[in-house]
Structures are given as C-alpha cells and as structure tokens.
Short mmCIF file of C-alpha atoms in Angstrom, two decimals:
data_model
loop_
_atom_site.label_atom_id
_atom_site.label_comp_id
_atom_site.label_asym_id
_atom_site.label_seq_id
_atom_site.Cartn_x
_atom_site.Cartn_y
_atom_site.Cartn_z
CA UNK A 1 82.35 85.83 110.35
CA UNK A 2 80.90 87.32 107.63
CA UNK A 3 82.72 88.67 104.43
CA UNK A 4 82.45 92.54 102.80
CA UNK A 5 83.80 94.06 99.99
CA UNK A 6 86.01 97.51 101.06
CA UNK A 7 86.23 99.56 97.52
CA UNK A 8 89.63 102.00 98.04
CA UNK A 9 89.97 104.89 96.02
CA UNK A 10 91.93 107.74 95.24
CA UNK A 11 94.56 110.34 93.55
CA UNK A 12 97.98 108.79 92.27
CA UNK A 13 99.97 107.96 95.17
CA UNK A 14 97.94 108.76 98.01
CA UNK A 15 99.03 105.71 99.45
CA UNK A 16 95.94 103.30 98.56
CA UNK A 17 97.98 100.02 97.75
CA UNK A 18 99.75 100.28 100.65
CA UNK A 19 96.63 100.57 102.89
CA UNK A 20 94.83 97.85 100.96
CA UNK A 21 97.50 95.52 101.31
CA UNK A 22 97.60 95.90 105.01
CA UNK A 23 93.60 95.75 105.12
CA UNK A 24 93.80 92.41 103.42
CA UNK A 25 96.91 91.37 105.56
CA UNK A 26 94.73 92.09 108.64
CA UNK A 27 90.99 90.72 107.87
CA UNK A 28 93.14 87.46 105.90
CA UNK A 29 91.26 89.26 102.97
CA UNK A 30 92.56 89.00 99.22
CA UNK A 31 94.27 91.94 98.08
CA UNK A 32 93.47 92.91 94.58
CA UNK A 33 95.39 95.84 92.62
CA UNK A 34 93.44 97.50 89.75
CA UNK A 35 95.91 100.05 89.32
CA UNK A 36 98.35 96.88 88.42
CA UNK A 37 95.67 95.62 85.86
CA UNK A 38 95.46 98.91 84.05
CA UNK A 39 99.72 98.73 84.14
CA UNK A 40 99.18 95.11 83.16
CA UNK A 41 97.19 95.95 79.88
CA UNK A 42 99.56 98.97 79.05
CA UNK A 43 102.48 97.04 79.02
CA UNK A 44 101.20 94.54 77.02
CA UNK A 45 100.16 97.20 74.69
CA UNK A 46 103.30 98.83 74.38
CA UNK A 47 105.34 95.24 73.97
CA UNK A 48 103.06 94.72 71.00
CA UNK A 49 102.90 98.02 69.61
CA UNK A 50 99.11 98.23 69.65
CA UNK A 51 97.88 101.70 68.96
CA UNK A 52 95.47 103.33 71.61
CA UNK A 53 93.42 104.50 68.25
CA UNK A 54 93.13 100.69 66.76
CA UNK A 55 89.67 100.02 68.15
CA UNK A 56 89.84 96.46 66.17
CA UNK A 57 93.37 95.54 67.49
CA UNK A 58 92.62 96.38 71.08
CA UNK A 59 89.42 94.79 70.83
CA UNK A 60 91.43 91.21 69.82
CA UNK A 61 94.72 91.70 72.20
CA UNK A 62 92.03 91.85 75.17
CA UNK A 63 90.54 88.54 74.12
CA UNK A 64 94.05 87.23 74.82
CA UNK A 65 94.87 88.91 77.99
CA UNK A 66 94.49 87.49 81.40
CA UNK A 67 96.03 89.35 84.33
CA UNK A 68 95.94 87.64 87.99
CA UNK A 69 97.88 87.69 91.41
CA UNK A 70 100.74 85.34 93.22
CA UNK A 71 99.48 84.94 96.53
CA UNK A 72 99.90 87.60 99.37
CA UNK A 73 102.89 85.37 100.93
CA UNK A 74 104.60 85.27 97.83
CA UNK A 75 104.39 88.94 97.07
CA UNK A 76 101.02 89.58 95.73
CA UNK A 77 102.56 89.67 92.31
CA UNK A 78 100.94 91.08 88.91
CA UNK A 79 100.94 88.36 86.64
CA UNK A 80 100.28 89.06 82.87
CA UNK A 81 99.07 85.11 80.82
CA UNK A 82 101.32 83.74 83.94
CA UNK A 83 104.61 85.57 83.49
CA UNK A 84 105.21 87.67 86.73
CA UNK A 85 105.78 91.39 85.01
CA UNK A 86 105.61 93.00 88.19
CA UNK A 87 108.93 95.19 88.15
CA UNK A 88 108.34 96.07 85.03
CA UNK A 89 104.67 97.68 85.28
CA UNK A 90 106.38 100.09 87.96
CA UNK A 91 108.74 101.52 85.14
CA UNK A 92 107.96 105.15 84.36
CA UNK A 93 107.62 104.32 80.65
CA UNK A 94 104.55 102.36 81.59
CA UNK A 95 103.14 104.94 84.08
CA UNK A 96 103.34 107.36 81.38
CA UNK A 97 100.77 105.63 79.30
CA UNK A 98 98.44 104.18 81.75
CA UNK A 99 96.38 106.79 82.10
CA UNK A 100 95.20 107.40 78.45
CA UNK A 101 94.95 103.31 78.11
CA UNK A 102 92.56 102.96 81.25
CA UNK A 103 90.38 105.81 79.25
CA UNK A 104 89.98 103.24 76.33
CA UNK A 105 86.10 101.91 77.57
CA UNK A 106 86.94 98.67 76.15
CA UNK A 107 89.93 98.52 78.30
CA UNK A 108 87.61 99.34 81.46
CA UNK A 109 84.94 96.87 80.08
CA UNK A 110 87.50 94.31 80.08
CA UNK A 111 89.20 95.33 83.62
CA UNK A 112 85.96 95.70 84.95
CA UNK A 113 84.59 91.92 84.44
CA UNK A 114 87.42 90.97 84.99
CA UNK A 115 87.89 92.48 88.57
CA UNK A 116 84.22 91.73 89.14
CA UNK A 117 84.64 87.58 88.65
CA UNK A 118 87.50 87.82 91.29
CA UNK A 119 85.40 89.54 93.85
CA UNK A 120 82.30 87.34 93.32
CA UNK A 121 82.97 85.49 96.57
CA UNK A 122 83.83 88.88 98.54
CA UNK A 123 86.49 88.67 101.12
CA UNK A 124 88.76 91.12 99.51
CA UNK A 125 90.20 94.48 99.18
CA UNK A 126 90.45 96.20 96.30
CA UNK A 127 91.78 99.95 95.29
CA UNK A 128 91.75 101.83 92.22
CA UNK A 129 89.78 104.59 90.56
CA UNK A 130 86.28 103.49 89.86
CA UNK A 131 86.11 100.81 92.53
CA UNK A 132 83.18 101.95 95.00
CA UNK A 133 80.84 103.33 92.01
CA UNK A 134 81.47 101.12 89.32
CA UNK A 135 83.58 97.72 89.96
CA UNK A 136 81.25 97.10 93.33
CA UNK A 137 78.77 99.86 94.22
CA UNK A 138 77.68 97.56 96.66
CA UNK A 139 80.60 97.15 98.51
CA UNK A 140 80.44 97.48 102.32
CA UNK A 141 83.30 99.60 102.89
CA UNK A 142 84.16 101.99 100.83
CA UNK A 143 87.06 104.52 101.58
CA UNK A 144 88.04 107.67 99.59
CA UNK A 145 91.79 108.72 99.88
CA UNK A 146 93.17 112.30 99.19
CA UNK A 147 96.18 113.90 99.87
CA UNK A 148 98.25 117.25 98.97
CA UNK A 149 99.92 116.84 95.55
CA UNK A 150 103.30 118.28 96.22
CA UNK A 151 103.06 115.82 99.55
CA UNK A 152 101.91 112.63 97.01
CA UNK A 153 104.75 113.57 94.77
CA UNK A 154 107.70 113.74 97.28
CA UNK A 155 106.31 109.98 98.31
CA UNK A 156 106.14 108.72 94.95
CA UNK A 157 109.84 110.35 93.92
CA UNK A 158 111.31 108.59 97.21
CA UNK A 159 109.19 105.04 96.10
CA UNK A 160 110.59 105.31 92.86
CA UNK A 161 114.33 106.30 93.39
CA UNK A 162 113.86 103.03 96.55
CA UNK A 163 113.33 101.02 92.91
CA UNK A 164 116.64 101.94 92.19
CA UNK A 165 114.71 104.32 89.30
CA UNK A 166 116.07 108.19 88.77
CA UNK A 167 113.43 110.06 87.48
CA UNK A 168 113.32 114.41 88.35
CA UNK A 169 110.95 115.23 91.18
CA UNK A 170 109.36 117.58 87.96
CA UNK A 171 108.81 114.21 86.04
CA UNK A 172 106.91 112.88 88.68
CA UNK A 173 105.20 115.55 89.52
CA UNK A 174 104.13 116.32 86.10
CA UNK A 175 103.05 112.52 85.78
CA UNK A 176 101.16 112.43 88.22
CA UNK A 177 99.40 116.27 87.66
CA UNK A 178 98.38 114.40 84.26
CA UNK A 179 97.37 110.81 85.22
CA UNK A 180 95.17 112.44 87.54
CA UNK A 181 93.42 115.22 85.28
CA UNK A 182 93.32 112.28 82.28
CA UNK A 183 91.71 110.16 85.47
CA UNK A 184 89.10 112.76 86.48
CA UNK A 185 88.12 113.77 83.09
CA UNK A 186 87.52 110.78 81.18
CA UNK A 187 84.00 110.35 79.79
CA UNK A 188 84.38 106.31 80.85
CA UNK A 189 84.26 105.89 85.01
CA UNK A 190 86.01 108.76 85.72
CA UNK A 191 87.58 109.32 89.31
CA UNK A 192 85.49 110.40 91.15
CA UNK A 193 84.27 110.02 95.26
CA UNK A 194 81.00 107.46 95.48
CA UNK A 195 78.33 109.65 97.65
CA UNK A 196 79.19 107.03 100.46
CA UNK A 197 82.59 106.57 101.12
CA UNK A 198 84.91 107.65 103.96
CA UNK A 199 87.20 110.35 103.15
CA UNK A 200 90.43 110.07 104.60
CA UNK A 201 93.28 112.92 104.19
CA UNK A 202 96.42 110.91 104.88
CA UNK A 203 98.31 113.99 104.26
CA UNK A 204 99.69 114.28 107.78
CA UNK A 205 99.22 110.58 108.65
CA UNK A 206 101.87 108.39 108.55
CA UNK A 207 100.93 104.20 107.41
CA UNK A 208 100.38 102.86 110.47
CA UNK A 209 98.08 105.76 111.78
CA UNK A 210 95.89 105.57 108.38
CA UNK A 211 95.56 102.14 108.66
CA UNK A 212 94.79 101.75 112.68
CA UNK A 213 91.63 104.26 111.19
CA UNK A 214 90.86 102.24 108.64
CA UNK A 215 90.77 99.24 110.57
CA UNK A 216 88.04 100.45 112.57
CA UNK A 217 86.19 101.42 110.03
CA UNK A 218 86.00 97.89 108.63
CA UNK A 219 85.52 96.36 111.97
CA UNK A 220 82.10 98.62 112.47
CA UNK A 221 80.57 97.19 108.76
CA UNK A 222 81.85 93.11 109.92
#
C-alpha cells in the first residue's frame, strides 16, 4: 500500500496530538510532533539563557541542536541532542515562551528542514501550525482542527493538573488566548487553514468519534 503525508493543524489544544498519535497508531505511520520541536528549541533557549533578540546567538545554538523521537512503543518521546526532555517541555514556563520563539524565522527555518528530512520517505503524521502550507503543501491529507476556546481551555487545565501541574484555569486560558494571537499574527508561517484541508470542529466530539472521522478520511486518499 501506498504511503501519504496527513498535515494536522490547529488552535492550542484542540486536541491535534492526540488525533495524530492515534492516526499514526492506526495506518503503523510515524508520528511526528512539531509543537514538541518548537518546546524543544525553547527550552534549550531558556537553559542557556539565549535572548530571543540575539540574532547571532540563536543563529549558532541552532547549529547545535538536534531534536528527534523514541519510538511510538516507547512513548514517542521528544528528545533534545539524545536526552529525553519530554516532561519538561510540558512545563508552563516553557509554554509561556514558545510562542514568541517559533516567531523567530530562523527558528522556523531550522524546524522546518528539519521536519522536512524526517518526512522525506512519507508514511507519517505530523501536526502543528504551518504543516499543510508550509512543512508539506503537498501532503495528501491535510486536516484543519478548531474548537471553542473556553471548551480548549477546560481540556488543557484538566491535561495539565493530570501532570500533577496547578496552574489557574485564567493562566491557561490567558496562555493559550496569547499563543494563539502570537501564532496567527506572525509575519513568518503564521497559522493559518491551507485552502484544502478538512475542517473538523471537535468541539462536541469526544477522541474516539474525531478520530473514527478522521480515519475515513485517510482511508479515501490511500
């Protein structure tokens, strides 16, 4: 059987890793998380205290950064030069920041060939922001996910305080009311629907439902 590309994106916490992880579970696919490279890339910048206005540092720590994944049955880990930071990238001190860090075009530039060289061979699944019109515009599926923001922030307080985390519901919300203005507003791929993806409201969808129609969808383009 042949293998596509399916591009997911979205708002903050509509849900897209989950559905891409079940996607690639399904189709045997690799699941890739951009979201988890941009929180890869942030961490590493606040760890080293490189400021988002030192064009020359960023330029050099990006040189030195290599961000990959542990394999699906091992967690599907985020792993920053090897070392498996993926508990930490969740931490709202890093969520805080990712936003204005994935703005930086270098940043992007470097994300973006990056993601590209792991998708040369297709088979996989990836979600993000700028996935179906700028990582792969050619990708075969490509699905658009939106839900109501009060409804995206209840799921993301209740994923959060799971973590064992206690932020306010108004922290979250506030994050996420930013991340995704910074998100739609940058000059650099901003968020934004590609003219042919599948819009999917998962607002009154539960997992399972959202991914049964996603699942179809990617069994029409195979």
């Amino acid at each position: 059987m042949k293998k596509i590309i399916i591009a997911i994106d979205g708002y903050s916490s509509c849900g897209k890793s989950t559905l891409a992880r079940q996607l690639a579970d399904a189709l045997n696919y690799t699941y890739l998380d951009s979201g988890a490279m941009y929180r890869a890339v942030t961490y590493y910048f606040l760890e080293h205290k490189i400021a988002l206005e030192d064009a020359e540092s960023i330029n050099r720590v990006l040189q030195q950064i290599e961000i990959r994944f542990s394999p699906q049955e091992e967690g599907g880990h985020t792993l920053l030069n090897g070392e498996d930071i993926e508990s930490e990238i969740r931490k709202m001190y890093v969520a805080n920041w990712v936003s204005p860090v994935a703005a930086i075009s270098a940043v992007r530039r470097a994300m973006v060939a990056q993601q590209q060289a792991m998708g040369k061979d297709k088979g996989i699944v990836m979600d993000g922001r700028d996935i179906g019109t700028v990582v792969f515009p050619d990708a075969e599926l490509k699905i658009f996910l939106t839900a109501d923001p009060e409804i995206r922030a209840q799921r993301r307080y209740k994923e959060l305080l799971a973590k064992g985390l206690t932020p306010s519901i108004e922290q979250v919300r506030n994050n996420l009311q930013e991340r995704d203005r910074i998100d739609s507003t940058r000059t650099d791929s901003p968020l934004r629907r590609a003219s042919d993806a599948v819009i999917l409201d998962n607002s009154n969808l539960n997992p399972i439902e959202q991914f049964e129609m996603a699942l179809a969808l990617a069994k029409v383009r195979l």
